[in-house]
PDB file of C-alpha atoms in Angstrom:
ATOM      1  CA  GLU A   1      17.096  18.266 -21.951  1.00 73.00           C
ATOM      2  CA  ALA A   2      15.767  15.826 -19.350  1.00 70.00           C
ATOM      3  CA  ALA A   3      12.438  15.585 -21.165  1.00 76.00           C
ATOM      4  CA  ALA A   4      14.192  14.718 -24.441  1.00 77.00           C
ATOM      5  CA  ALA A   5      16.327  12.091 -22.701  1.00 74.00           C
ATOM      6  CA  GLY A   6      13.228  10.581 -21.091  1.00 71.00           C
ATOM      7  CA  ALA A   7      11.440  10.464 -24.427  1.00 78.00           C
ATOM      8  CA  ALA A   8      14.467   8.769 -26.016  1.00 78.00           C
ATOM      9  CA  LEU A   9      14.583   6.148 -23.248  1.00 72.00           C
ATOM     10  CA  ARG A  10      10.888   5.398 -23.657  1.00 77.00           C
ATOM     11  CA  ARG A  11      11.522   4.563 -27.344  1.00 80.00           C
ATOM     12  CA  VAL A  12      14.087   1.866 -26.471  1.00 72.00           C
ATOM     13  CA  PRO A  13      12.427  -1.552 -26.904  1.00 74.00           C
ATOM     14  CA  ALA A  14      12.029  -3.557 -23.688  1.00 67.00           C
ATOM     15  CA  GLN A  15      14.030  -6.450 -25.143  1.00 67.00           C
ATOM     16  CA  VAL A  16      17.020  -4.147 -25.617  1.00 65.00           C
ATOM     17  CA  VAL A  17      16.811  -3.075 -21.977  1.00 62.00           C
ATOM     18  CA  LEU A  18      16.358  -6.632 -20.730  1.00 61.00           C
ATOM     19  CA  GLY A  19      18.920  -8.232 -23.037  1.00 59.00           C
ATOM     20  CA  LYS A  20      19.108 -11.899 -22.056  1.00 58.00           C
ATOM     21  CA  ALA A  21      17.565 -11.207 -18.651  1.00 53.00           C
ATOM     22  CA  LYS A  22      14.286 -12.807 -17.706  1.00 54.00           C
ATOM     23  CA  LEU A  23      11.796 -11.619 -15.147  1.00 49.00           C
ATOM     24  CA  GLY A  24      11.031 -14.104 -12.395  1.00 47.00           C
ATOM     25  CA  PHE A  25       7.715 -14.796 -10.651  1.00 45.00           C
ATOM     26  CA  GLY A  26       5.551 -14.362 -13.735  1.00 47.00           C
ATOM     27  CA  GLY A  27       6.692 -10.845 -14.614  1.00 52.00           C
ATOM     28  CA  ALA A  28       6.965  -9.452 -11.108  1.00 60.00           C
ATOM     29  CA  GLY A  29       9.942  -9.901  -8.900  1.00 67.00           C
ATOM     30  CA  PRO A  30      13.679  -9.808  -9.325  1.00 76.00           C
ATOM     31  CA  MET A  31      15.192  -9.401 -12.760  1.00 77.00           C
ATOM     32  CA  ILE A  32      17.293 -12.439 -13.537  1.00 80.00           C
ATOM     33  CA  ASP A  33      20.226 -10.715 -15.187  1.00 81.00           C
ATOM     34  CA  GLY A  34      22.723 -13.586 -15.230  1.00 81.00           C
ATOM     35  CA  ALA A  35      25.287 -11.540 -13.321  1.00 83.00           C
ATOM     36  CA  ILE A  36      23.915 -10.571  -9.928  1.00 82.00           C
ATOM     37  CA  ILE A  37      20.766 -12.676  -9.951  1.00 83.00           C
ATOM     38  CA  ARG A  38      21.745 -15.741 -11.889  1.00 85.00           C
ATOM     39  CA  GLU A  39      18.646 -17.895 -11.615  1.00 86.00           C
ATOM     40  CA  ASP A  40      15.039 -17.908 -10.560  1.00 83.00           C
ATOM     41  CA  PRO A  41      15.007 -17.542  -6.750  1.00 81.00           C
ATOM     42  CA  LEU A  42      12.750 -20.569  -6.280  1.00 81.00           C
ATOM     43  CA  ALA A  43      15.126 -22.698  -8.337  1.00 85.00           C
ATOM     44  CA  ALA A  44      18.039 -21.324  -6.297  1.00 86.00           C
ATOM     45  CA  PHE A  45      16.322 -22.434  -3.069  1.00 81.00           C
ATOM     46  CA  ARG A  46      15.613 -25.878  -4.500  1.00 84.00           C
ATOM     47  CA  GLU A  47      19.172 -26.326  -5.752  1.00 88.00           C
ATOM     48  CA  GLY A  48      20.784 -25.001  -2.567  1.00 85.00           C
ATOM     49  CA  HIS A  49      22.362 -22.011  -4.290  1.00 87.00           C
ATOM     50  CA  MET A  50      21.164 -19.412  -1.777  1.00 84.00           C
ATOM     51  CA  PRO A  51      23.419 -17.920   0.900  1.00 86.00           C
ATOM     52  CA  ARG A  52      22.920 -19.735   4.202  1.00 88.00           C
ATOM     53  CA  ILE A  53      21.484 -16.762   6.104  1.00 90.00           C
ATOM     54  CA  ALA A  54      18.194 -16.171   7.866  1.00 93.00           C
ATOM     55  CA  LEU A  55      15.412 -14.848   5.685  1.00 92.00           C
ATOM     56  CA  ILE A  56      12.694 -12.461   6.850  1.00 92.00           C
ATOM     57  CA  LEU A  57       9.730 -12.095   4.495  1.00 92.00           C
ATOM     58  CA  GLY A  58       6.392 -10.457   4.921  1.00 93.00           C
ATOM     59  CA  THR A  59       3.483  -8.547   3.556  1.00 94.00           C
ATOM     60  CA  ASN A  60       1.032  -5.920   4.660  1.00 95.00           C
ATOM     61  CA  SER A  61      -2.622  -6.766   5.084  1.00 94.00           C
ATOM     62  CA  TYR A  62      -3.788  -4.321   2.383  1.00 93.00           C
ATOM     63  CA  GLU A  63      -0.886  -4.390  -0.082  1.00 93.00           C
ATOM     64  CA  ALA A  64      -3.295  -3.852  -2.956  1.00 91.00           C
ATOM     65  CA  GLY A  65      -4.062  -0.364  -1.668  1.00 90.00           C
ATOM     66  CA  SER A  66      -1.012   0.748  -3.645  1.00 88.00           C
ATOM     67  CA  PHE A  67      -2.134  -1.095  -6.774  1.00 87.00           C
ATOM     68  CA  LEU A  68      -5.884  -0.517  -6.921  1.00 88.00           C
ATOM     69  CA  GLY A  69      -5.780  -0.025 -10.679  1.00 88.00           C
ATOM     70  CA  LEU A  70      -4.765  -3.672 -10.985  1.00 88.00           C
ATOM     71  CA  ALA A  71      -7.549  -4.791  -8.646  1.00 90.00           C
ATOM     72  CA  ARG A  72     -10.359  -2.991 -10.445  1.00 92.00           C
ATOM     73  CA  GLY A  73     -12.227  -5.324 -12.728  1.00 94.00           C
ATOM     74  CA  LEU A  74     -10.948  -8.592 -11.261  1.00 92.00           C
ATOM     75  CA  SER A  75     -14.551  -9.573 -10.631  1.00 94.00           C
ATOM     76  CA  ALA A  76     -15.387  -9.208 -14.338  1.00 95.00           C
ATOM     77  CA  ARG A  77     -12.202 -10.930 -15.513  1.00 93.00           C
ATOM     78  CA  MET A  78     -12.925 -13.832 -13.162  1.00 92.00           C
ATOM     79  CA  ALA A  79     -16.669 -13.909 -13.786  1.00 93.00           C
ATOM     80  CA  SER A  80     -17.156 -17.672 -13.663  1.00 93.00           C
ATOM     81  CA  ALA A  81     -15.045 -18.044 -10.494  1.00 93.00           C
ATOM     82  CA  TRP A  82     -16.244 -14.848  -8.830  1.00 94.00           C
ATOM     83  CA  PRO A  83     -19.013 -16.444  -6.683  1.00 93.00           C
ATOM     84  CA  ARG A  84     -16.381 -18.736  -5.117  1.00 92.00           C
ATOM     85  CA  VAL A  85     -14.027 -15.783  -4.596  1.00 93.00           C
ATOM     86  CA  VAL A  86     -16.805 -13.894  -2.799  1.00 94.00           C
ATOM     87  CA  MET A  87     -17.502 -16.936  -0.645  1.00 92.00           C
ATOM     88  CA  LEU A  88     -13.815 -17.164   0.333  1.00 91.00           C
ATOM     89  CA  TYR A  89     -13.012 -13.456   0.693  1.00 90.00           C
ATOM     90  CA  ASP A  90     -16.190 -11.855   1.983  1.00 89.00           C
ATOM     91  CA  GLY A  91     -16.457 -13.472   5.398  1.00 80.00           C
ATOM     92  CA  TYR A  92     -18.407 -10.515   6.782  1.00 77.00           C
ATOM     93  CA  GLY A  93     -20.891 -10.506   3.917  1.00 85.00           C
ATOM     94  CA  THR A  94     -20.177  -6.925   2.881  1.00 88.00           C
ATOM     95  CA  GLN A  95     -20.748  -7.577  -0.833  1.00 90.00           C
ATOM     96  CA  ARG A  96     -18.265  -4.735  -1.457  1.00 93.00           C
ATOM     97  CA  THR A  97     -16.679  -5.811  -4.719  1.00 95.00           C
ATOM     98  CA  PRO A  98     -13.800  -3.266  -4.640  1.00 93.00           C
ATOM     99  CA  LEU A  99     -12.696  -4.529  -1.211  1.00 91.00           C
ATOM    100  CA  ILE A 100     -12.960  -8.162  -2.265  1.00 93.00           C
ATOM    101  CA  GLU A 101     -10.979  -7.430  -5.434  1.00 94.00           C
ATOM    102  CA  ALA A 102      -8.294  -5.688  -3.360  1.00 93.00           C
ATOM    103  CA  GLU A 103      -8.056  -8.577  -0.883  1.00 91.00           C
ATOM    104  CA  LEU A 104      -7.728 -11.049  -3.733  1.00 92.00           C
ATOM    105  CA  LEU A 105      -5.067  -8.926  -5.433  1.00 91.00           C
ATOM    106  CA  THR A 106      -3.120  -8.684  -2.163  1.00 92.00           C
ATOM    107  CA  ASP A 107      -3.003 -12.480  -2.059  1.00 92.00           C
ATOM    108  CA  MET A 108      -2.225 -12.849  -5.765  1.00 90.00           C
ATOM    109  CA  LEU A 109       0.457 -10.171  -5.951  1.00 87.00           C
ATOM    110  CA  THR A 110       2.246 -10.387  -2.629  1.00 89.00           C
ATOM    111  CA  ALA A 111       0.941 -12.668   0.107  1.00 92.00           C
ATOM    112  CA  GLY A 112       0.760 -15.835  -1.999  1.00 90.00           C
ATOM    113  CA  PRO A 113       4.165 -15.463  -3.673  1.00 88.00           C
ATOM    114  CA  THR A 114       5.746 -14.468  -0.352  1.00 90.00           C
ATOM    115  CA  ARG A 115       4.406 -17.617   1.291  1.00 92.00           C
ATOM    116  CA  ILE A 116       5.721 -19.735  -1.594  1.00 89.00           C
ATOM    117  CA  VAL A 117       9.208 -18.238  -1.245  1.00 88.00           C
ATOM    118  CA  ALA A 118       9.103 -18.673   2.549  1.00 92.00           C
ATOM    119  CA  ARG A 119       8.076 -22.323   2.186  1.00 92.00           C
ATOM    120  CA  GLU A 120      10.858 -23.024  -0.335  1.00 89.00           C
ATOM    121  CA  ALA A 121      13.427 -21.284   1.888  1.00 90.00           C
ATOM    122  CA  ALA A 122      12.314 -23.202   4.982  1.00 93.00           C
ATOM    123  CA  GLN A 123      12.282 -26.519   3.097  1.00 91.00           C
ATOM    124  CA  SER A 124      15.837 -25.828   1.940  1.00 88.00           C
ATOM    125  CA  GLY A 125      16.873 -25.503   5.576  1.00 90.00           C
ATOM    126  CA  LEU A 126      17.186 -21.725   5.835  1.00 90.00           C
ATOM    127  CA  PRO A 127      15.949 -20.128   9.057  1.00 94.00           C
ATOM    128  CA  THR A 128      12.849 -18.399   7.684  1.00 95.00           C
ATOM    129  CA  TYR A 129      10.575 -15.884   9.364  1.00 95.00           C
ATOM    130  CA  LEU A 130       7.271 -14.810   7.854  1.00 94.00           C
ATOM    131  CA  TYR A 131       5.248 -11.819   9.056  1.00 93.00           C
ATOM    132  CA  GLN A 132       2.066  -9.962   8.221  1.00 94.00           C
ATOM    133  CA  TYR A 133       2.045  -6.287   9.156  1.00 94.00           C
ATOM    134  CA  ASP A 134      -1.397  -5.091  10.252  1.00 93.00           C
ATOM    135  CA  TYR A 135      -0.811  -1.814  12.086  1.00 90.00           C
ATOM    136  CA  LEU A 136      -2.901   0.929  10.510  1.00 89.00           C
ATOM    137  CA  ARG A 137      -2.017   4.468  11.512  1.00 82.00           C
ATOM    138  CA  PRO A 138      -4.891   6.274  13.287  1.00 82.00           C
ATOM    139  CA  SER A 139      -5.103   8.855  10.492  1.00 80.00           C
ATOM    140  CA  GLU A 140      -5.850   6.048   8.001  1.00 84.00           C
ATOM    141  CA  ARG A 141      -8.485   4.218  10.040  1.00 88.00           C
ATOM    142  CA  GLY A 142     -11.932   4.294   8.480  1.00 90.00           C
ATOM    143  CA  ARG A 143     -10.368   5.357   5.187  1.00 88.00           C
ATOM    144  CA  ILE A 144      -8.638   2.107   4.186  1.00 90.00           C
ATOM    145  CA  PRO A 145      -8.884  -1.411   5.629  1.00 91.00           C
ATOM    146  CA  GLY A 146      -5.189  -1.957   6.363  1.00 93.00           C
ATOM    147  CA  PRO A 147      -1.613  -0.887   5.762  1.00 93.00           C
ATOM    148  CA  VAL A 148      -0.658  -0.619   2.099  1.00 92.00           C
ATOM    149  CA  HIS A 149       2.506  -1.743   0.323  1.00 91.00           C
ATOM    150  CA  THR A 150       5.640  -0.373   2.089  1.00 88.00           C
ATOM    151  CA  ASP A 151       3.739   1.056   5.113  1.00 88.00           C
ATOM    152  CA  GLU A 152       5.752  -1.190   7.436  1.00 90.00           C
ATOM    153  CA  LEU A 153       8.992   0.494   6.415  1.00 88.00           C
ATOM    154  CA  TYR A 154       8.280   3.480   8.675  1.00 84.00           C
ATOM    155  CA  ALA A 155       8.210   1.111  11.641  1.00 84.00           C
ATOM    156  CA  VAL A 156      11.081  -1.085  10.468  1.00 85.00           C
ATOM    157  CA  PHE A 157      13.465   1.824  10.050  1.00 85.00           C
ATOM    158  CA  GLY A 158      12.227   3.895  13.001  1.00 82.00           C
ATOM    159  CA  THR A 159      11.034   6.708  10.777  1.00 81.00           C
ATOM    160  CA  MET A 160       7.368   6.813  11.782  1.00 76.00           C
ATOM    161  CA  SER A 161       7.660  10.618  11.936  1.00 74.00           C
ATOM    162  CA  LEU A 162       8.149  10.668   8.152  1.00 74.00           C
ATOM    163  CA  ALA A 163       4.774   9.025   7.524  1.00 70.00           C
ATOM    164  CA  LYS A 164       3.284  12.430   6.543  1.00 64.00           C
ATOM    165  CA  ARG A 165       0.668  12.068   9.230  1.00 61.00           C
ATOM    166  CA  PRO A 166       0.557  12.944  12.901  1.00 60.00           C
ATOM    167  CA  VAL A 167       2.668  10.516  14.929  1.00 62.00           C
ATOM    168  CA  SER A 168       1.284   9.319  18.242  1.00 70.00           C
ATOM    169  CA  ALA A 169       3.103   7.771  21.192  1.00 76.00           C
ATOM    170  CA  TYR A 170       1.498   4.437  20.254  1.00 72.00           C
ATOM    171  CA  MET A 171       2.930   4.675  16.733  1.00 70.00           C
ATOM    172  CA  ARG A 172       6.401   5.233  18.219  1.00 74.00           C
ATOM    173  CA  LYS A 173       5.812   2.146  20.410  1.00 78.00           C
ATOM    174  CA  ILE A 174       4.908   0.071  17.337  1.00 74.00           C
ATOM    175  CA  SER A 175       8.063   1.306  15.620  1.00 73.00           C
ATOM    176  CA  ASP A 176      10.197   0.436  18.665  1.00 76.00           C
ATOM    177  CA  GLU A 177       8.696  -3.076  18.804  1.00 77.00           C
ATOM    178  CA  VAL A 178       9.300  -3.713  15.099  1.00 71.00           C
ATOM    179  CA  GLU A 179      12.889  -2.431  15.196  1.00 63.00           C
TER     180      GLU A 179
END
């Protein structure tokens, strides 16, 4: 029964699901549904329509680790600009295209847009705090270059023990500091 329902849902055209809603931030980000999210968040900051509360925004240093399929092939798709990308993103001269593609995707997908939102919020007078989370669990070191998308949540919510990896005293300390 669930499989049939899933198949039926997949046949519903996207426009029917979205209705009059638009996706913000170039297809990624909050769905502007006209009811709960009434306008593009950047426009809301500029027009002063945001609640007057502090805003905490951040990214992880290897966000793209969760989206590597999107990173693969960036070098080919950006062929004419790729030498400049390598110059800007390969400071250690590794010439490791997959890592450079992942760093670029991290900036394109999360770090860049997050900085734009933080700048708009700060310019609109909201107390705005921007972070970059860099703590890489010992079990991940040497395997990936940094924490991937959502890795900081274990520390933020004090649930480091749920990280499906051995938890050290230092990891608990990181979690305590972030909380």
